[in-house]
Coordinates of C-alpha atoms in Angstrom, one line a residue:
M1 CA 256.8 22.5 221.6
T2 CA 257.7 26.2 221.0
V3 CA 256.4 28.3 218.2
A4 CA 260.0 28.6 216.9
Q5 CA 260.3 24.8 216.7
Q6 CA 256.9 24.5 214.9
S7 CA 257.8 27.1 212.3
L8 CA 260.8 25.0 211.2
I9 CA 258.5 22.6 209.3
S10 CA 257.9 24.1 205.9
P11 CA 255.0 22.9 203.8
T12 CA 256.2 21.0 200.7
A13 CA 253.7 22.8 198.4
N14 CA 255.7 24.4 195.5
P15 CA 253.7 24.7 192.3
E16 CA 256.6 25.6 190.1
L17 CA 258.7 22.6 191.3
E18 CA 255.8 20.3 191.2
K19 CA 255.2 21.2 187.5
A20 CA 258.9 20.6 186.7
L21 CA 258.8 17.3 188.5
R22 CA 255.6 16.2 186.6
D23 CA 257.1 17.3 183.3
R24 CA 260.3 15.3 184.1
V25 CA 258.2 12.2 184.9
D26 CA 256.0 12.6 181.9
R27 CA 259.0 12.7 179.5
R28 CA 260.0 9.3 180.8
S29 CA 256.5 8.0 180.4
A30 CA 256.3 9.2 176.9
I31 CA 259.3 7.2 176.0
A32 CA 259.1 4.0 178.1
G33 CA 255.4 3.9 179.1
G34 CA 253.6 4.8 182.3
L35 CA 254.7 3.5 185.6
G36 CA 251.5 3.9 187.5
E37 CA 251.7 4.8 191.2
L38 CA 255.5 5.3 191.0
E39 CA 255.0 8.5 189.1
P40 CA 253.0 10.5 191.8
L41 CA 255.3 9.0 194.4
A42 CA 258.3 10.3 192.5
V43 CA 256.8 13.8 192.4
R44 CA 256.0 13.6 196.1
L45 CA 259.6 12.7 196.9
G46 CA 260.9 15.6 194.9
L47 CA 258.6 18.0 196.9
V48 CA 259.8 16.5 200.2
Q49 CA 263.4 17.2 199.4
N50 CA 262.6 20.4 197.4
S51 CA 264.6 19.0 194.6
L52 CA 264.3 17.8 191.0
T53 CA 266.7 15.0 191.9
P54 CA 265.8 13.6 195.4
R55 CA 268.4 11.3 196.9
F56 CA 268.3 9.3 200.1
R57 CA 271.1 8.5 202.5
D58 CA 271.4 6.4 205.7
P59 CA 267.7 5.3 205.9
V60 CA 266.6 4.2 209.4
L61 CA 263.8 1.9 210.3
A62 CA 263.0 2.6 214.0
L63 CA 260.8 0.3 216.0
F64 CA 259.6 2.3 219.0
A65 CA 258.9 -0.2 221.9
A66 CA 256.9 0.3 225.0
D67 CA 254.6 -1.5 227.5
H68 CA 251.0 -0.4 228.3
G69 CA 249.2 -0.8 231.6
I70 CA 245.9 -1.5 229.8
V71 CA 247.1 -5.0 229.1
V72 CA 246.4 -6.0 232.7
D73 CA 242.7 -6.0 231.7
G74 CA 243.4 -8.8 229.3
V75 CA 243.7 -6.8 226.0
G76 CA 246.5 -6.3 223.5
A77 CA 248.6 -9.5 224.1
Q78 CA 250.0 -9.5 220.6
W79 CA 250.9 -13.1 219.6
G80 CA 251.2 -13.9 223.3
R81 CA 254.7 -12.6 223.5
A82 CA 255.9 -10.1 226.1
T83 CA 257.3 -6.8 224.7
K84 CA 260.8 -7.6 225.9
D85 CA 260.7 -10.8 223.9
Q86 CA 259.5 -9.0 220.8
V87 CA 262.4 -6.6 221.1
Q88 CA 264.9 -9.4 221.5
M89 CA 263.5 -11.2 218.5
A90 CA 263.8 -8.0 216.4
L91 CA 267.4 -7.4 217.6
H92 CA 268.5 -11.0 216.9
A93 CA 267.0 -11.3 213.4
Q94 CA 264.2 -13.6 214.5
L95 CA 261.5 -11.5 212.9
P96 CA 261.0 -11.0 209.1
V97 CA 261.2 -7.2 209.6
S98 CA 264.8 -7.6 210.8
V99 CA 265.9 -9.7 207.8
F100 CA 264.0 -7.5 205.2
A101 CA 265.5 -4.3 206.7
R102 CA 269.0 -5.8 206.3
L103 CA 268.4 -7.0 202.8
Q104 CA 267.0 -3.6 201.7
G105 CA 269.8 -1.5 203.3
L106 CA 267.7 -0.1 206.1
H107 CA 269.4 0.5 209.5
L108 CA 267.2 -1.2 212.0
T109 CA 267.0 0.4 215.4
V110 CA 264.8 -0.6 218.3
V111 CA 264.1 2.3 220.7
D112 CA 263.2 1.4 224.2
C113 CA 260.7 4.1 225.0
G114 CA 259.1 2.5 227.9
V115 CA 259.5 -1.3 228.1
A116 CA 258.5 -2.6 231.5
D117 CA 261.6 -4.8 231.8
N118 CA 265.3 -3.7 231.7
L119 CA 266.8 -4.8 228.4
P120 CA 270.4 -5.9 227.9
P121 CA 272.6 -3.6 225.8
H122 CA 272.7 -4.2 222.1
A123 CA 274.3 -2.3 219.2
R124 CA 270.9 -1.7 217.6
L125 CA 269.1 -0.8 220.8
L126 CA 268.6 2.8 221.8
A127 CA 267.8 3.0 225.6
R128 CA 265.6 6.0 225.9
K129 CA 263.2 4.7 228.5
V130 CA 260.7 7.4 229.7
A131 CA 259.3 5.0 232.4
H132 CA 258.8 1.3 232.9
G133 CA 255.6 1.1 231.0
T134 CA 252.4 3.2 231.5
R135 CA 249.6 2.9 234.0
N136 CA 246.2 1.4 233.1
A137 CA 244.3 4.1 231.2
R138 CA 241.0 2.6 232.3
T139 CA 241.8 3.5 236.0
A140 CA 244.2 6.4 235.8
L141 CA 246.3 8.7 233.5
A142 CA 248.5 6.4 231.5
M143 CA 251.3 8.8 232.2
S144 CA 251.9 12.2 233.6
V145 CA 251.8 15.3 231.3
E146 CA 255.5 15.8 232.2
Q147 CA 256.3 12.3 231.0
A148 CA 254.4 13.0 227.8
H149 CA 256.5 16.1 227.2
A150 CA 259.7 14.1 228.1
G151 CA 258.8 11.5 225.5
V152 CA 258.4 14.1 222.8
R153 CA 261.8 15.6 223.7
V154 CA 263.3 12.1 223.5
G155 CA 262.0 11.7 220.0
M156 CA 263.2 15.1 219.0
E157 CA 266.7 14.3 220.2
I158 CA 266.7 10.9 218.4
A159 CA 265.6 12.5 215.0
D160 CA 268.0 15.4 215.5
N161 CA 270.9 13.0 215.7
L162 CA 270.0 10.8 212.7
P163 CA 272.7 11.2 210.0
G164 CA 270.3 10.4 207.1
N165 CA 267.2 11.8 205.6
V166 CA 264.7 8.8 205.9
L167 CA 262.9 7.7 209.1
A168 CA 260.6 4.8 209.0
C169 CA 258.4 4.6 212.1
A170 CA 256.7 1.6 213.6
A171 CA 255.6 0.6 217.1
M172 CA 256.2 -2.6 219.1
G173 CA 254.6 -3.7 222.3
Q174 CA 251.6 -5.2 223.9
G175 CA 248.7 -2.8 224.1
S176 CA 250.2 -0.3 221.6
A177 CA 247.5 -0.7 219.0
E178 CA 244.7 -0.4 221.5
C179 CA 246.1 2.8 223.0
A180 CA 246.6 4.2 219.5
A181 CA 242.9 3.4 218.8
L182 CA 241.9 5.4 221.9
V183 CA 243.8 8.4 220.6
L184 CA 242.5 8.2 217.1
S185 CA 238.9 7.6 218.2
R186 CA 239.0 10.8 220.3
L187 CA 240.8 12.9 217.6
A188 CA 238.5 11.7 214.8
E189 CA 235.4 11.7 216.9
Q190 CA 234.7 8.2 215.7
P191 CA 233.7 5.1 217.7
V192 CA 236.7 3.3 219.0
R193 CA 235.2 0.1 217.6
D194 CA 236.1 1.4 214.1
F195 CA 239.8 1.2 215.0
V196 CA 239.9 -2.1 216.8
V197 CA 237.8 -4.4 214.7
S198 CA 240.4 -6.5 212.9
G199 CA 238.1 -8.1 210.4
P200 CA 235.1 -10.5 210.0
T201 CA 236.9 -13.3 211.7
M202 CA 237.4 -11.5 215.0
R203 CA 235.8 -13.4 217.8
Q204 CA 232.7 -11.6 219.2
D205 CA 233.5 -12.3 222.8
D206 CA 237.0 -10.9 222.4
L207 CA 235.6 -7.7 220.8
I208 CA 233.0 -7.3 223.6
H209 CA 235.6 -7.5 226.2
L210 CA 238.0 -5.2 224.4
L211 CA 235.3 -2.6 223.9
D212 CA 234.3 -2.8 227.5
V213 CA 237.9 -2.0 228.6
L214 CA 238.4 0.8 226.0
H215 CA 235.0 2.4 226.7
G216 CA 236.0 2.5 230.4
A217 CA 239.2 4.3 229.5
Q218 CA 237.3 6.8 227.3
A219 CA 234.8 7.5 230.0
R220 CA 237.5 8.2 232.6
H221 CA 239.3 10.7 230.3
R222 CA 236.4 12.2 228.5
E223 CA 237.8 15.7 228.9
A224 CA 241.2 15.0 227.3
K225 CA 241.4 16.9 223.9
D226 CA 244.7 18.6 223.7
P227 CA 247.5 16.5 222.1
M228 CA 249.6 16.3 225.2
D229 CA 246.6 15.6 227.4
L230 CA 245.6 12.8 225.1
L231 CA 249.1 11.3 225.3
A232 CA 249.0 11.5 229.1
A233 CA 245.5 10.0 229.2
F234 CA 245.9 7.0 226.9
G235 CA 249.6 6.5 226.4
G236 CA 251.9 5.2 225.4
H237 CA 255.5 6.2 225.7
E238 CA 256.2 5.1 222.1
L239 CA 253.6 7.4 220.8
A240 CA 255.1 10.4 222.5
V241 CA 258.6 9.6 221.3
M242 CA 257.4 9.1 217.7
V243 CA 255.6 12.5 217.8
G244 CA 258.9 14.2 218.6
A245 CA 260.8 12.2 216.1
M246 CA 258.3 13.0 213.3
L247 CA 258.3 16.7 214.0
V248 CA 262.1 17.0 213.9
A249 CA 262.4 14.7 210.9
A250 CA 260.0 16.9 209.0
S251 CA 261.9 20.0 210.0
K252 CA 265.0 18.4 208.4
R253 CA 262.9 17.7 205.2
S254 CA 263.4 14.0 205.8
L255 CA 261.0 11.4 204.4
I256 CA 258.8 9.8 207.1
I257 CA 257.6 6.3 206.4
V258 CA 254.5 5.6 208.6
D259 CA 253.8 1.9 209.3
G260 CA 250.9 0.8 211.5
I261 CA 248.1 2.3 213.5
A262 CA 250.4 3.5 216.3
A263 CA 252.5 5.4 213.9
C264 CA 249.3 6.9 212.4
A265 CA 248.2 8.0 215.8
A266 CA 251.6 9.6 216.4
L267 CA 251.4 11.4 213.1
K268 CA 247.9 12.6 213.8
L269 CA 249.1 14.0 217.2
A270 CA 252.1 15.6 215.5
S271 CA 249.9 17.2 212.9
L272 CA 247.9 19.0 215.6
I273 CA 251.2 20.5 216.9
C274 CA 252.4 21.4 213.4
A275 CA 250.1 20.6 210.5
P276 CA 252.8 20.5 207.6
V277 CA 254.4 17.4 209.2
T278 CA 252.0 15.2 207.2
D279 CA 253.5 16.6 203.9
Y280 CA 256.6 14.5 204.6
A281 CA 254.8 11.2 205.3
V282 CA 254.1 8.2 203.1
F283 CA 252.2 5.2 204.4
C284 CA 252.8 1.4 204.6
R285 CA 251.1 -1.5 206.2
S286 CA 252.2 -4.8 207.7
H287 CA 248.8 -6.3 208.2
V288 CA 245.2 -6.2 206.9
H289 CA 243.6 -5.0 210.2
R290 CA 240.4 -3.2 209.3
G291 CA 241.2 -0.5 212.0
L292 CA 244.2 0.5 210.0
D293 CA 242.0 1.2 207.0
E294 CA 240.2 3.8 209.2
A295 CA 243.5 5.2 210.4
L296 CA 244.7 5.7 206.8
A297 CA 241.4 7.2 205.8
L298 CA 242.0 10.0 208.3
F299 CA 244.9 11.1 206.1
H300 CA 243.1 10.4 202.8
A301 CA 245.9 8.0 202.2
S302 CA 246.5 4.4 201.1
A303 CA 249.4 2.1 201.7
L304 CA 252.2 1.9 199.1
L305 CA 251.9 -1.9 199.0
E306 CA 248.9 -4.1 199.8
L307 CA 250.3 -7.6 200.3
G308 CA 247.8 -9.2 202.6
M309 CA 250.3 -9.7 205.4
D310 CA 249.6 -10.2 209.1
S311 CA 253.1 -9.4 210.4
A312 CA 254.8 -7.0 212.9
D313 CA 254.7 -3.3 212.2
G314 CA 257.7 -2.3 210.2
T315 CA 257.6 -5.2 207.9
G316 CA 255.6 -3.2 205.3
A317 CA 258.1 -0.3 205.5
A318 CA 261.0 -2.6 204.8
L319 CA 259.3 -4.1 201.8
A320 CA 258.1 -0.7 200.5
W321 CA 261.6 0.8 200.7
P322 CA 262.7 -0.6 197.3
M323 CA 259.6 0.9 195.7
I324 CA 260.4 4.3 197.2
R325 CA 264.0 4.1 195.9
S326 CA 262.7 3.1 192.5
A327 CA 260.4 6.1 192.4
A328 CA 263.3 8.4 193.2
A329 CA 265.4 6.8 190.6
L330 CA 262.9 7.9 187.9
L331 CA 264.1 11.4 188.7
T332 CA 267.8 10.8 189.5
D333 CA 269.1 7.8 187.6
L334 CA 267.1 7.6 184.4
H335 CA 268.9 9.4 181.7
E336 CA 267.2 11.9 179.4
V337 CA 266.8 10.8 175.8
A338 CA 269.0 13.0 173.7
E339 CA 267.1 15.4 171.4
A340 CA 269.6 14.7 168.7
R341 CA 269.2 13.1 165.3
L342 CA 268.7 9.3 165.7
A343 CA 270.3 7.2 162.9
I344 CA 269.0 3.6 162.5
R345 CA 271.7 1.3 161.2
P346 CA 270.1 -0.5 158.1
E347 CA 270.3 -4.1 157.4
P348 CA 272.6 -4.9 154.5
G349 CA 271.0 -4.0 151.2
V350 CA 268.1 -2.1 152.9
V351 CA 267.8 1.7 152.8
V352 CA 266.2 3.2 155.8
P353 CA 265.5 7.0 156.0
T354 CA 267.1 9.0 158.9
L355 CA 264.5 10.1 161.5
N356 CA 264.5 13.4 163.2
A357 CA 263.8 13.4 167.0

């Protein structure tokens, strides 16, 4: 990432615009009542687009898919389905996220960043395979530093070619959450346990085995600190691609919708490359995993919707999209109340005084 590329991401801070946006929202609240969390979200959207009237076009929900070598140690077998099968289900409307995206007008795209198997062509599949999965981070570098850079470049190219100004990011693949937990643990200097404990019902023997594997990976790569070194050490290819996509999306003043712990890890890595990228992000969640609470806390953020789901990443983004559109509509589609004289038509035989606005 060059200095020139980093400098293309402008912070969204603009006190004058923020005041104008807040005044605009407050005028609507004074007339029709408050709308809670929609109001700060509307202001945030205006700042993202540097506009009093933010408008969205051609929104994309991208599922970044990859396999991870760490699953050979018996961790991360999400729902017992191979990554290639998860991809096919998403592409053929066999997952809720696919249906919800279509209903909400989001263009669903699955990006093959590093699925171990070759996937058949599909209109909504972007074949951008960096490699056929990563190596096992417990025994070796998950990928080479060159592959990490290649993945970032792939993501930059994808975001650069997007026609719209909204990119929702979510990951797909066995082992993705565990590799993201390794990255976040190192960046936050917190125990990896914080990011992998799903909740009070998690089986203790499963947790013990998982932590044994992850602690082994951490010990092998204890010197990895730099963002690209972390990507190489722990993987996966989907994280690298999301990093590049987020950086370029932010440089285009696009809204970034972050769904899931892997997307949070990618955003955290991207923020170390160029800090203002986080200004363009809002957060969603598709499951109640406790580790995701820790990931969101790193950004001092909460999810737009808390629905108690336990679904594939991306589902929350699809469901939150109408909320985001509604927040923008407060600024763009809600007409100002005229400051003119309001005449109330009286009932027959009743005299009603004219009121001044």
